[in-house]
Amino acid sequence: GRGSGGGGERKQKSSSGYSLDMVSKLPAEKQLEAVLRQAVAVPYPVLQELVTNFVHGPDDGPGFTGIIDDHLLELASRHAVLVCGNWVLKSAHVSPPGSELHDCRDAILAILARDGLLHRRHLAAALPLPSHHLQHILESFAVIDKKSRCWRLVRSTDPTFELTYRDTADEQARQWEQRSGELRELIEAYDSRVESERPS
């Protein structure tokens, strides 16, 4: 009750450690967006746990969980991209589509999705971004890996999503391929710098 304990019940946490207060009353689509903004890179089981306010009618029987899964995958694909088995908010939610920031963020995510690691100095040389913008983008979803001294996604790679949801994973891979083609100049500029430092 209210009088007992030290008020520890007020901030209810999910098992994933995120505050449920902010998302529990929102409709599913807004829940998803809020979770992606707060948690940055989100494994699918966490989305399943936190995005729950789906509208369903009286006819929805025991099979409704499967329908929810379909809805959630559709929402995730609409608002996020799959990177190393985790969902990351689409660049369109962060900066205007077609802007330099939008394209550079997508290029960074595409390289991260492909390689799992990023070399900051090569990104700095390849992308037409001021240093502080690049740093801001990197810090929004990546951390420095102590071993390799490269940047990696803030969460470790989750191979289970691709195994469980093959169709969605394949569709995401196709979208990355297409987007990488659109950003070829930026990605190739990065790749050529990485390549030039490899021992021959």
mmCIF file of C-alpha atoms in Angstrom:
data_model
loop_
_atom_site.group_PDB
_atom_site.id
_atom_site.type_symbol
_atom_site.label_atom_id
_atom_site.label_comp_id
_atom_site.label_asym_id
_atom_site.label_seq_id
_atom_site.Cartn_x
_atom_site.Cartn_y
_atom_site.Cartn_z
ATOM 1 C CA GLY A 1 0.000 0.000 0.000
ATOM 2 C CA ARG A 2 0.918 3.668 -0.038
ATOM 3 C CA GLY A 3 1.990 3.917 3.596
ATOM 4 C CA SER A 4 4.284 0.898 3.643
ATOM 5 C CA GLY A 5 7.859 0.621 2.407
ATOM 6 C CA GLY A 6 9.949 3.443 1.064
ATOM 7 C CA GLY A 7 7.814 4.240 -1.955
ATOM 8 C CA GLY A 8 9.635 1.558 -3.951
ATOM 9 C CA GLU A 9 6.474 0.539 -5.754
ATOM 10 C CA ARG A 10 5.934 3.878 -7.406
ATOM 11 C CA LYS A 11 8.431 3.322 -10.235
ATOM 12 C CA GLN A 12 7.450 -0.070 -11.552
ATOM 13 C CA LYS A 13 10.236 -1.637 -13.612
ATOM 14 C CA SER A 14 9.923 -4.355 -16.196
ATOM 15 C CA SER A 15 12.374 -7.244 -16.059
ATOM 16 C CA SER A 16 14.272 -5.411 -18.812
ATOM 17 C CA GLY A 17 14.898 -2.484 -16.474
ATOM 18 C CA TYR A 18 12.825 0.158 -18.276
ATOM 19 C CA SER A 19 10.265 2.263 -16.434
ATOM 20 C CA LEU A 20 6.764 1.094 -17.236
ATOM 21 C CA ASP A 21 5.150 4.287 -15.948
ATOM 22 C CA MET A 22 5.756 6.248 -19.101
ATOM 23 C CA VAL A 23 4.549 3.622 -21.553
ATOM 24 C CA SER A 24 1.787 1.692 -19.811
ATOM 25 C CA LYS A 25 -1.089 4.023 -20.764
ATOM 26 C CA LEU A 26 -0.086 4.861 -24.340
ATOM 27 C CA PRO A 27 -1.576 3.180 -27.435
ATOM 28 C CA ALA A 28 0.659 0.439 -28.891
ATOM 29 C CA GLU A 29 2.239 2.563 -31.628
ATOM 30 C CA LYS A 30 3.161 5.337 -29.174
ATOM 31 C CA GLN A 31 4.384 2.719 -26.677
ATOM 32 C CA LEU A 32 6.728 1.334 -29.318
ATOM 33 C CA GLU A 33 8.097 4.763 -30.207
ATOM 34 C CA ALA A 34 8.586 5.695 -26.531
ATOM 35 C CA VAL A 35 10.420 2.432 -25.796
ATOM 36 C CA LEU A 36 12.672 2.870 -28.857
ATOM 37 C CA ARG A 37 13.505 6.439 -27.868
ATOM 38 C CA GLN A 38 14.229 5.517 -24.258
ATOM 39 C CA ALA A 39 16.034 2.228 -24.761
ATOM 40 C CA VAL A 40 17.833 3.019 -28.059
ATOM 41 C CA ALA A 41 18.505 -0.565 -29.244
ATOM 42 C CA VAL A 42 15.778 -2.982 -28.234
ATOM 43 C CA PRO A 43 15.672 -6.790 -28.471
ATOM 44 C CA TYR A 44 12.324 -8.088 -29.731
ATOM 45 C CA PRO A 45 11.375 -9.844 -26.440
ATOM 46 C CA VAL A 46 11.574 -6.446 -24.702
ATOM 47 C CA LEU A 47 9.196 -4.954 -27.302
ATOM 48 C CA GLN A 48 6.855 -7.900 -26.700
ATOM 49 C CA GLU A 49 6.969 -7.213 -22.971
ATOM 50 C CA LEU A 50 6.484 -3.436 -23.097
ATOM 51 C CA VAL A 51 4.290 -2.833 -26.158
ATOM 52 C CA THR A 52 0.982 -4.303 -25.058
ATOM 53 C CA ASN A 53 -1.884 -1.881 -25.680
ATOM 54 C CA PHE A 54 -3.253 -3.430 -28.846
ATOM 55 C CA VAL A 55 -6.915 -2.843 -29.592
ATOM 56 C CA HIS A 56 -8.804 -6.099 -29.910
ATOM 57 C CA GLY A 57 -12.436 -7.016 -30.152
ATOM 58 C CA PRO A 58 -14.623 -9.554 -28.316
ATOM 59 C CA ASP A 59 -14.103 -12.122 -31.096
ATOM 60 C CA ASP A 60 -10.370 -12.361 -30.525
ATOM 61 C CA GLY A 61 -9.849 -15.767 -29.022
ATOM 62 C CA PRO A 62 -6.803 -17.667 -27.755
ATOM 63 C CA GLY A 63 -5.026 -17.100 -31.092
ATOM 64 C CA PHE A 64 -4.866 -13.361 -30.407
ATOM 65 C CA THR A 65 -1.227 -13.604 -29.292
ATOM 66 C CA GLY A 66 -0.258 -14.523 -32.850
ATOM 67 C CA ILE A 67 -2.206 -11.535 -34.185
ATOM 68 C CA ILE A 68 -0.432 -9.272 -31.670
ATOM 69 C CA ASP A 69 2.915 -10.628 -32.860
ATOM 70 C CA ASP A 70 2.004 -9.750 -36.463
ATOM 71 C CA HIS A 71 0.905 -6.244 -35.409
ATOM 72 C CA LEU A 72 4.043 -5.707 -33.369
ATOM 73 C CA LEU A 73 6.350 -6.839 -36.175
ATOM 74 C CA GLU A 74 4.502 -4.536 -38.563
ATOM 75 C CA LEU A 75 4.830 -1.579 -36.148
ATOM 76 C CA ALA A 76 8.502 -2.353 -35.486
ATOM 77 C CA SER A 77 9.214 -2.459 -39.232
ATOM 78 C CA ARG A 78 7.366 0.831 -39.733
ATOM 79 C CA HIS A 79 9.199 2.755 -37.001
ATOM 80 C CA ALA A 80 12.526 0.967 -36.572
ATOM 81 C CA VAL A 81 15.320 -0.861 -38.371
ATOM 82 C CA LEU A 82 16.936 -4.155 -37.419
ATOM 83 C CA VAL A 83 20.616 -3.754 -36.482
ATOM 84 C CA CYS A 84 22.586 -6.711 -35.084
ATOM 85 C CA GLY A 85 19.309 -8.409 -34.081
ATOM 86 C CA ASN A 86 18.033 -5.343 -32.164
ATOM 87 C CA TRP A 87 15.479 -2.696 -33.159
ATOM 88 C CA VAL A 88 16.701 0.915 -33.502
ATOM 89 C CA LEU A 89 14.476 3.943 -34.181
ATOM 90 C CA LYS A 90 14.409 4.910 -37.867
ATOM 91 C CA SER A 91 16.387 8.004 -38.853
ATOM 92 C CA ALA A 92 13.173 9.645 -40.103
ATOM 93 C CA HIS A 93 12.128 9.988 -36.431
ATOM 94 C CA VAL A 94 15.383 11.760 -35.629
ATOM 95 C CA SER A 95 16.022 14.118 -38.565
ATOM 96 C CA PRO A 96 14.161 15.129 -41.758
ATOM 97 C CA PRO A 97 14.359 12.501 -44.545
ATOM 98 C CA GLY A 98 16.797 13.565 -47.257
ATOM 99 C CA SER A 99 18.815 15.743 -44.895
ATOM 100 C CA GLU A 100 22.558 15.209 -44.486
ATOM 101 C CA LEU A 101 22.076 14.102 -40.872
ATOM 102 C CA HIS A 102 19.413 11.575 -41.905
ATOM 103 C CA ASP A 103 21.589 10.068 -44.645
ATOM 104 C CA CYS A 104 24.724 9.958 -42.483
ATOM 105 C CA ARG A 105 22.859 8.304 -39.603
ATOM 106 C CA ASP A 106 21.477 5.697 -42.010
ATOM 107 C CA ALA A 107 24.950 5.121 -43.495
ATOM 108 C CA ILE A 108 26.376 4.586 -39.998
ATOM 109 C CA LEU A 109 23.553 2.163 -39.113
ATOM 110 C CA ALA A 110 23.980 0.312 -42.433
ATOM 111 C CA ILE A 111 27.712 -0.178 -41.790
ATOM 112 C CA LEU A 112 26.981 -1.251 -38.212
ATOM 113 C CA ALA A 113 24.326 -3.723 -39.403
ATOM 114 C CA ARG A 114 26.807 -5.135 -41.944
ATOM 115 C CA ASP A 115 30.068 -5.155 -39.929
ATOM 116 C CA GLY A 116 29.022 -5.044 -36.259
ATOM 117 C CA LEU A 117 31.780 -2.455 -35.601
ATOM 118 C CA LEU A 118 32.624 1.108 -36.683
ATOM 119 C CA HIS A 119 35.932 2.975 -36.962
ATOM 120 C CA ARG A 120 35.197 6.539 -35.873
ATOM 121 C CA ARG A 121 38.172 8.176 -37.608
ATOM 122 C CA HIS A 122 37.231 6.587 -40.936
ATOM 123 C CA LEU A 123 33.634 7.737 -40.486
ATOM 124 C CA ALA A 124 34.908 11.251 -39.723
ATOM 125 C CA ALA A 125 36.927 11.246 -42.943
ATOM 126 C CA ALA A 126 34.162 9.710 -45.077
ATOM 127 C CA LEU A 127 31.039 11.545 -43.899
ATOM 128 C CA PRO A 128 30.289 15.235 -44.519
ATOM 129 C CA LEU A 129 29.502 15.856 -40.850
ATOM 130 C CA PRO A 130 31.005 18.148 -38.225
ATOM 131 C CA SER A 131 32.804 16.138 -35.537
ATOM 132 C CA HIS A 132 30.245 16.959 -32.821
ATOM 133 C CA HIS A 133 27.333 15.757 -35.019
ATOM 134 C CA LEU A 134 29.123 12.478 -35.698
ATOM 135 C CA GLN A 135 29.833 12.043 -31.985
ATOM 136 C CA HIS A 136 26.180 12.764 -31.135
ATOM 137 C CA ILE A 137 24.936 10.166 -33.654
ATOM 138 C CA LEU A 138 27.383 7.526 -32.423
ATOM 139 C CA GLU A 139 26.579 8.137 -28.764
ATOM 140 C CA SER A 140 22.850 7.852 -29.485
ATOM 141 C CA PHE A 141 23.063 4.089 -30.195
ATOM 142 C CA ALA A 142 26.687 2.907 -29.905
ATOM 143 C CA VAL A 143 29.472 2.491 -27.331
ATOM 144 C CA ILE A 144 33.221 1.980 -27.615
ATOM 145 C CA ASP A 145 34.223 -1.682 -27.509
ATOM 146 C CA LYS A 146 37.213 -1.859 -25.143
ATOM 147 C CA LYS A 147 38.886 -4.772 -26.939
ATOM 148 C CA SER A 148 38.737 -3.525 -30.518
ATOM 149 C CA ARG A 149 38.584 0.206 -29.625
ATOM 150 C CA CYS A 150 35.871 0.493 -32.264
ATOM 151 C CA TRP A 151 32.257 1.532 -31.805
ATOM 152 C CA ARG A 152 29.584 -1.168 -31.545
ATOM 153 C CA LEU A 153 25.835 -1.168 -30.904
ATOM 154 C CA VAL A 154 24.970 -0.380 -27.292
ATOM 155 C CA ARG A 155 23.453 -3.898 -26.995
ATOM 156 C CA SER A 156 25.218 -7.078 -27.991
ATOM 157 C CA THR A 157 24.139 -8.865 -31.173
ATOM 158 C CA ASP A 158 21.004 -10.975 -30.726
ATOM 159 C CA PRO A 159 21.009 -13.849 -33.259
ATOM 160 C CA THR A 160 17.695 -15.285 -32.003
ATOM 161 C CA PHE A 161 15.436 -12.792 -33.807
ATOM 162 C CA GLU A 162 16.712 -13.733 -37.265
ATOM 163 C CA LEU A 163 16.263 -17.419 -36.478
ATOM 164 C CA THR A 164 12.734 -17.003 -35.084
ATOM 165 C CA TYR A 165 11.353 -14.376 -37.491
ATOM 166 C CA ARG A 166 13.102 -15.256 -40.736
ATOM 167 C CA ASP A 167 10.666 -13.384 -43.040
ATOM 168 C CA THR A 168 10.951 -10.097 -41.151
ATOM 169 C CA ALA A 169 14.741 -10.463 -40.870
ATOM 170 C CA ASP A 170 15.007 -11.137 -44.629
ATOM 171 C CA GLU A 171 12.805 -8.137 -45.416
ATOM 172 C CA GLN A 172 14.977 -5.948 -43.170
ATOM 173 C CA ALA A 173 18.115 -7.251 -44.926
ATOM 174 C CA ARG A 174 16.560 -6.365 -48.318
ATOM 175 C CA GLN A 175 15.723 -2.868 -47.070
ATOM 176 C CA TRP A 176 19.305 -2.390 -45.818
ATOM 177 C CA GLU A 177 20.615 -3.541 -49.194
ATOM 178 C CA GLN A 178 18.420 -1.011 -50.985
ATOM 179 C CA ARG A 179 19.266 1.814 -48.570
ATOM 180 C CA SER A 180 22.986 0.975 -48.775
ATOM 181 C CA GLY A 181 22.712 1.322 -52.564
ATOM 182 C CA GLU A 182 21.199 4.793 -52.129
ATOM 183 C CA LEU A 183 24.048 5.719 -49.751
ATOM 184 C CA ARG A 184 26.755 3.989 -51.799
ATOM 185 C CA GLU A 185 29.064 7.014 -52.033
ATOM 186 C CA LEU A 186 29.151 7.523 -48.258
ATOM 187 C CA ILE A 187 29.609 3.814 -47.498
ATOM 188 C CA GLU A 188 32.273 3.317 -50.181
ATOM 189 C CA ALA A 189 34.182 6.365 -48.905
ATOM 190 C CA TYR A 190 34.250 4.700 -45.461
ATOM 191 C CA ASP A 191 35.139 1.252 -46.856
ATOM 192 C CA SER A 192 38.040 2.571 -48.927
ATOM 193 C CA ARG A 193 39.552 4.218 -45.837
ATOM 194 C CA VAL A 194 39.218 1.025 -43.816
ATOM 195 C CA GLU A 195 40.698 -0.960 -46.709
ATOM 196 C CA SER A 196 43.678 1.392 -47.096
ATOM 197 C CA GLU A 197 44.753 0.676 -43.518
ATOM 198 C CA ARG A 198 44.638 -3.094 -43.835
ATOM 199 C CA PRO A 199 48.052 -4.764 -44.048
ATOM 200 C CA SER A 200 48.561 -6.018 -47.615
#
